[in-house]
Coordinates of C-alpha atoms in Angstrom, one line a residue:
Chain A
X1 CA 172.2 129.3 -91.0
X2 CA 169.2 127.2 -90.4
X3 CA 166.0 127.8 -92.4
X4 CA 162.5 128.3 -91.0
X5 CA 159.7 128.5 -93.6
X6 CA 156.4 130.2 -92.8
X7 CA 153.4 129.9 -95.0
X8 CA 151.4 131.7 -96.3
X9 CA 153.3 135.0 -96.4
X10 CA 150.1 137.0 -96.9
X11 CA 146.4 136.0 -96.3
X12 CA 143.2 137.9 -96.5
X13 CA 140.1 136.4 -94.9
X14 CA 136.6 137.3 -94.0
X15 CA 135.5 138.0 -90.5
X16 CA 134.3 134.8 -88.8
X17 CA 136.5 132.4 -90.7
X18 CA 139.6 130.6 -89.5
X19 CA 143.1 130.9 -90.9
X20 CA 145.9 128.4 -90.4
X21 CA 149.6 129.5 -90.5
X22 CA 152.3 127.0 -90.8
X23 CA 155.9 127.1 -89.5
X24 CA 158.4 124.6 -90.7
X25 CA 162.0 124.1 -89.8
X26 CA 163.5 122.9 -93.0
X27 CA 166.9 121.6 -92.0
X28 CA 166.8 120.9 -88.3
X29 CA 164.4 119.5 -85.7
X30 CA 162.9 122.0 -83.3
X31 CA 161.4 120.8 -80.0
X32 CA 160.3 124.3 -79.3
X33 CA 158.8 126.9 -81.6
X34 CA 157.7 130.4 -80.7
X35 CA 154.8 132.4 -82.1
X36 CA 155.0 136.2 -82.1
X37 CA 152.7 138.9 -83.2
X38 CA 153.8 142.3 -84.4
X39 CA 151.5 145.4 -84.5
X40 CA 152.4 148.2 -86.9
X41 CA 155.5 150.1 -85.8
X42 CA 155.8 148.0 -82.6
X43 CA 158.0 145.3 -81.4
X44 CA 157.2 141.6 -81.4
X45 CA 155.1 140.2 -78.7
X46 CA 155.5 136.6 -77.7
X47 CA 152.1 134.9 -78.0
X48 CA 153.0 131.3 -77.1
X49 CA 155.7 128.7 -76.9
X50 CA 154.9 125.6 -78.9
X51 CA 156.3 122.3 -77.6
X52 CA 156.4 119.2 -79.7
X53 CA 154.0 116.6 -78.3
X54 CA 152.6 118.7 -75.6
X55 CA 150.3 121.7 -75.1
X56 CA 151.5 125.1 -76.0
X57 CA 152.3 127.6 -73.2
X58 CA 150.4 130.8 -73.8
X59 CA 151.5 134.3 -72.6
X60 CA 149.2 136.2 -70.3
X61 CA 146.4 137.9 -72.2
X62 CA 146.5 135.6 -75.2
X63 CA 143.3 133.6 -75.7
X64 CA 144.3 130.0 -76.3
X65 CA 140.9 129.1 -77.7
X66 CA 141.2 131.8 -80.3
X67 CA 144.8 131.1 -81.2
X68 CA 145.1 127.4 -81.5
X69 CA 148.7 126.0 -81.7
X70 CA 149.6 122.5 -82.7
X71 CA 153.1 121.3 -82.8
X72 CA 152.6 117.9 -84.3
X73 CA 156.1 117.0 -85.3
X74 CA 159.7 118.2 -84.7
X75 CA 159.6 120.2 -87.9
X76 CA 156.1 121.7 -88.0
X77 CA 154.0 124.0 -85.8
X78 CA 150.7 125.6 -86.8
X79 CA 148.9 128.6 -85.6
X80 CA 145.2 128.7 -86.3
X81 CA 143.4 132.0 -85.8
X82 CA 139.8 131.0 -85.2
X83 CA 136.7 133.1 -85.9
X84 CA 139.0 135.9 -87.1
X85 CA 138.0 139.6 -86.6
X86 CA 139.5 142.7 -88.0
X87 CA 141.4 143.4 -84.8
X88 CA 143.3 140.1 -85.4
X89 CA 144.9 141.7 -88.5
X90 CA 148.6 141.7 -87.8
X91 CA 152.0 140.3 -88.7
X92 CA 152.6 136.9 -87.2
X93 CA 156.1 135.5 -87.0
X94 CA 157.3 132.1 -85.9
X95 CA 160.7 131.1 -84.7
X96 CA 162.4 127.9 -83.9
X97 CA 165.5 126.8 -82.2
X98 CA 167.5 123.6 -83.0
X99 CA 168.1 122.9 -79.4
X100 CA 168.2 124.4 -75.9
X101 CA 170.5 127.5 -75.6
X102 CA 171.0 127.9 -79.3
X103 CA 170.1 130.9 -81.5
X104 CA 166.6 131.4 -82.7
X105 CA 165.8 131.4 -86.4
X106 CA 162.7 133.2 -87.7
X107 CA 160.2 132.6 -90.5
X108 CA 159.5 135.4 -93.0
X109 CA 156.2 136.2 -91.3
X110 CA 152.6 136.1 -92.3
X111 CA 150.6 139.3 -92.8
X112 CA 147.0 138.5 -91.9
X113 CA 144.3 140.9 -93.0
X114 CA 140.7 140.3 -91.8
X115 CA 138.0 142.1 -93.7
Chain B
X1 CA 159.2 140.4 -65.0
X2 CA 161.8 140.6 -67.7
X3 CA 162.2 143.8 -69.8
X4 CA 164.3 144.9 -72.7
X5 CA 164.7 148.6 -73.7
X6 CA 166.0 150.4 -76.7
X7 CA 166.0 153.9 -78.0
X8 CA 163.4 154.2 -80.7
X9 CA 165.2 156.2 -83.4
X10 CA 168.7 156.8 -84.7
X11 CA 169.8 159.0 -87.6
X12 CA 173.4 158.8 -89.0
X13 CA 175.2 160.0 -92.0
X14 CA 176.3 157.6 -94.7
X15 CA 179.8 156.4 -94.0
X16 CA 179.7 157.1 -90.2
X17 CA 179.4 154.5 -87.5
X18 CA 176.0 153.7 -85.9
X19 CA 175.7 152.6 -82.3
X20 CA 172.4 151.1 -81.2
X21 CA 172.0 150.5 -77.4
X22 CA 170.0 148.1 -75.5
X23 CA 169.4 147.4 -71.7
X24 CA 167.8 144.4 -70.1
X25 CA 166.8 143.3 -66.7
X26 CA 167.1 139.5 -66.6
X27 CA 170.5 138.6 -65.1
X28 CA 170.0 134.9 -66.1
X29 CA 170.1 135.8 -69.8
X30 CA 172.3 133.4 -71.8
X31 CA 172.0 134.5 -75.4
X32 CA 171.7 138.1 -76.6
X33 CA 170.7 138.8 -80.2
X34 CA 170.5 141.5 -82.7
X35 CA 167.9 141.2 -85.5
X36 CA 167.3 143.4 -88.5
X37 CA 163.8 144.0 -90.0
X38 CA 163.3 145.7 -93.3
X39 CA 159.8 147.1 -94.2
X40 CA 157.2 144.3 -94.6
X41 CA 159.8 141.6 -94.1
X42 CA 160.5 139.1 -91.3
X43 CA 163.5 139.1 -89.0
X44 CA 167.0 138.6 -90.1
X45 CA 169.5 137.4 -87.5
X46 CA 172.5 139.7 -87.7
X47 CA 174.6 138.4 -84.8
X48 CA 174.4 137.1 -81.3
X49 CA 176.7 136.9 -78.3
X50 CA 176.9 134.5 -75.4
X51 CA 176.6 136.0 -71.9
X52 CA 180.1 134.9 -71.0
X53 CA 181.6 137.1 -73.8
X54 CA 182.1 140.8 -73.7
X55 CA 182.7 141.5 -77.4
X56 CA 182.1 139.9 -80.7
X57 CA 183.1 141.3 -84.1
X58 CA 181.7 140.1 -87.4
X59 CA 182.8 142.2 -90.4
X60 CA 181.2 145.6 -90.0
X61 CA 179.3 144.6 -86.9
X62 CA 180.6 144.8 -83.4
X63 CA 178.6 143.7 -80.4
X64 CA 179.6 144.8 -76.9
X65 CA 178.2 143.3 -73.7
X66 CA 178.5 144.8 -70.3
X67 CA 176.9 142.1 -68.2
X68 CA 177.4 144.0 -64.9
X69 CA 175.3 146.9 -66.2
X70 CA 173.1 144.6 -68.4
X71 CA 173.9 146.7 -71.4
X72 CA 174.3 145.5 -75.0
X73 CA 175.3 147.6 -78.0
X74 CA 175.5 147.0 -81.7
X75 CA 178.0 149.1 -83.7
X76 CA 177.8 149.2 -87.5
X77 CA 180.9 150.6 -89.1
X78 CA 180.7 152.5 -92.4
X79 CA 176.9 152.7 -92.3
X80 CA 175.3 152.4 -95.7
X81 CA 171.8 153.3 -97.0
X82 CA 171.1 149.6 -97.2
X83 CA 171.5 149.4 -93.4
X84 CA 168.3 151.5 -93.0
X85 CA 165.9 149.3 -91.1
X86 CA 164.6 148.5 -87.6
X87 CA 167.0 146.8 -85.3
X88 CA 165.7 144.6 -82.5
X89 CA 167.7 143.6 -79.5
X90 CA 166.4 140.3 -78.1
X91 CA 167.5 138.5 -74.9
X92 CA 166.9 134.8 -74.2
X93 CA 165.7 134.6 -70.7
X94 CA 167.0 131.5 -69.2
X95 CA 164.7 131.8 -66.2
X96 CA 161.6 132.2 -68.3
X97 CA 162.8 130.1 -71.3
X98 CA 161.7 132.6 -73.9
X99 CA 163.1 135.3 -76.1
X100 CA 162.2 138.8 -75.1
X101 CA 162.4 141.6 -77.6
X102 CA 163.1 145.3 -77.3
X103 CA 160.8 147.8 -79.1
X104 CA 163.2 148.2 -81.9
X105 CA 165.4 151.1 -83.0
X106 CA 164.7 152.6 -86.4
X107 CA 168.0 153.5 -88.1
X108 CA 167.8 156.1 -90.8
X109 CA 170.9 156.6 -93.0
X110 CA 171.1 159.9 -94.9
X111 CA 173.7 161.1 -97.5

């Protein structure tokens, strides 16, 4: 199957700093990428849909100024958690689809810990 | 809005079959997926089914789809200890153009 690479897999940062997470589709082009957040022992919650060359579409309740998404190319989307706080600590997962109405492939996730 | 529901926990004996159920509300769903998540890891796509199919088999995995009742199930034959994980049902909502996840079913396999 197609490969989606997410980096870093783990990151610890201090409160108030910003953290960037990268999501790359390695062997296909993805016009759309999705960013999810997973709290411990809970399901994935869609945060935003990232569209190449246009602004991301954020789900209700997700602060777009706090979670900056940039989909600069057909193989790369980034999520920047700005001014991170301990409550932002979570598992963030991206996914990408090679095209409309195809299966979604997921990155391995990034565990963010804000101290 | 769209909703996907699963039972939260399932315990089976090694060698038995496991059946994990999922219901959804969006009738415009096109793709329906099953993902596996092991502790601390990302999601692994196990299998998926198109909405115009009612069954798909892939080795030990069988997916059944009842589109009328909006019910999806995943059967794992000859369940092994390595199958212990959380299994997520996910539905691609054509109307909303996004993938909606259930809460996940934790499968525990005991000797």
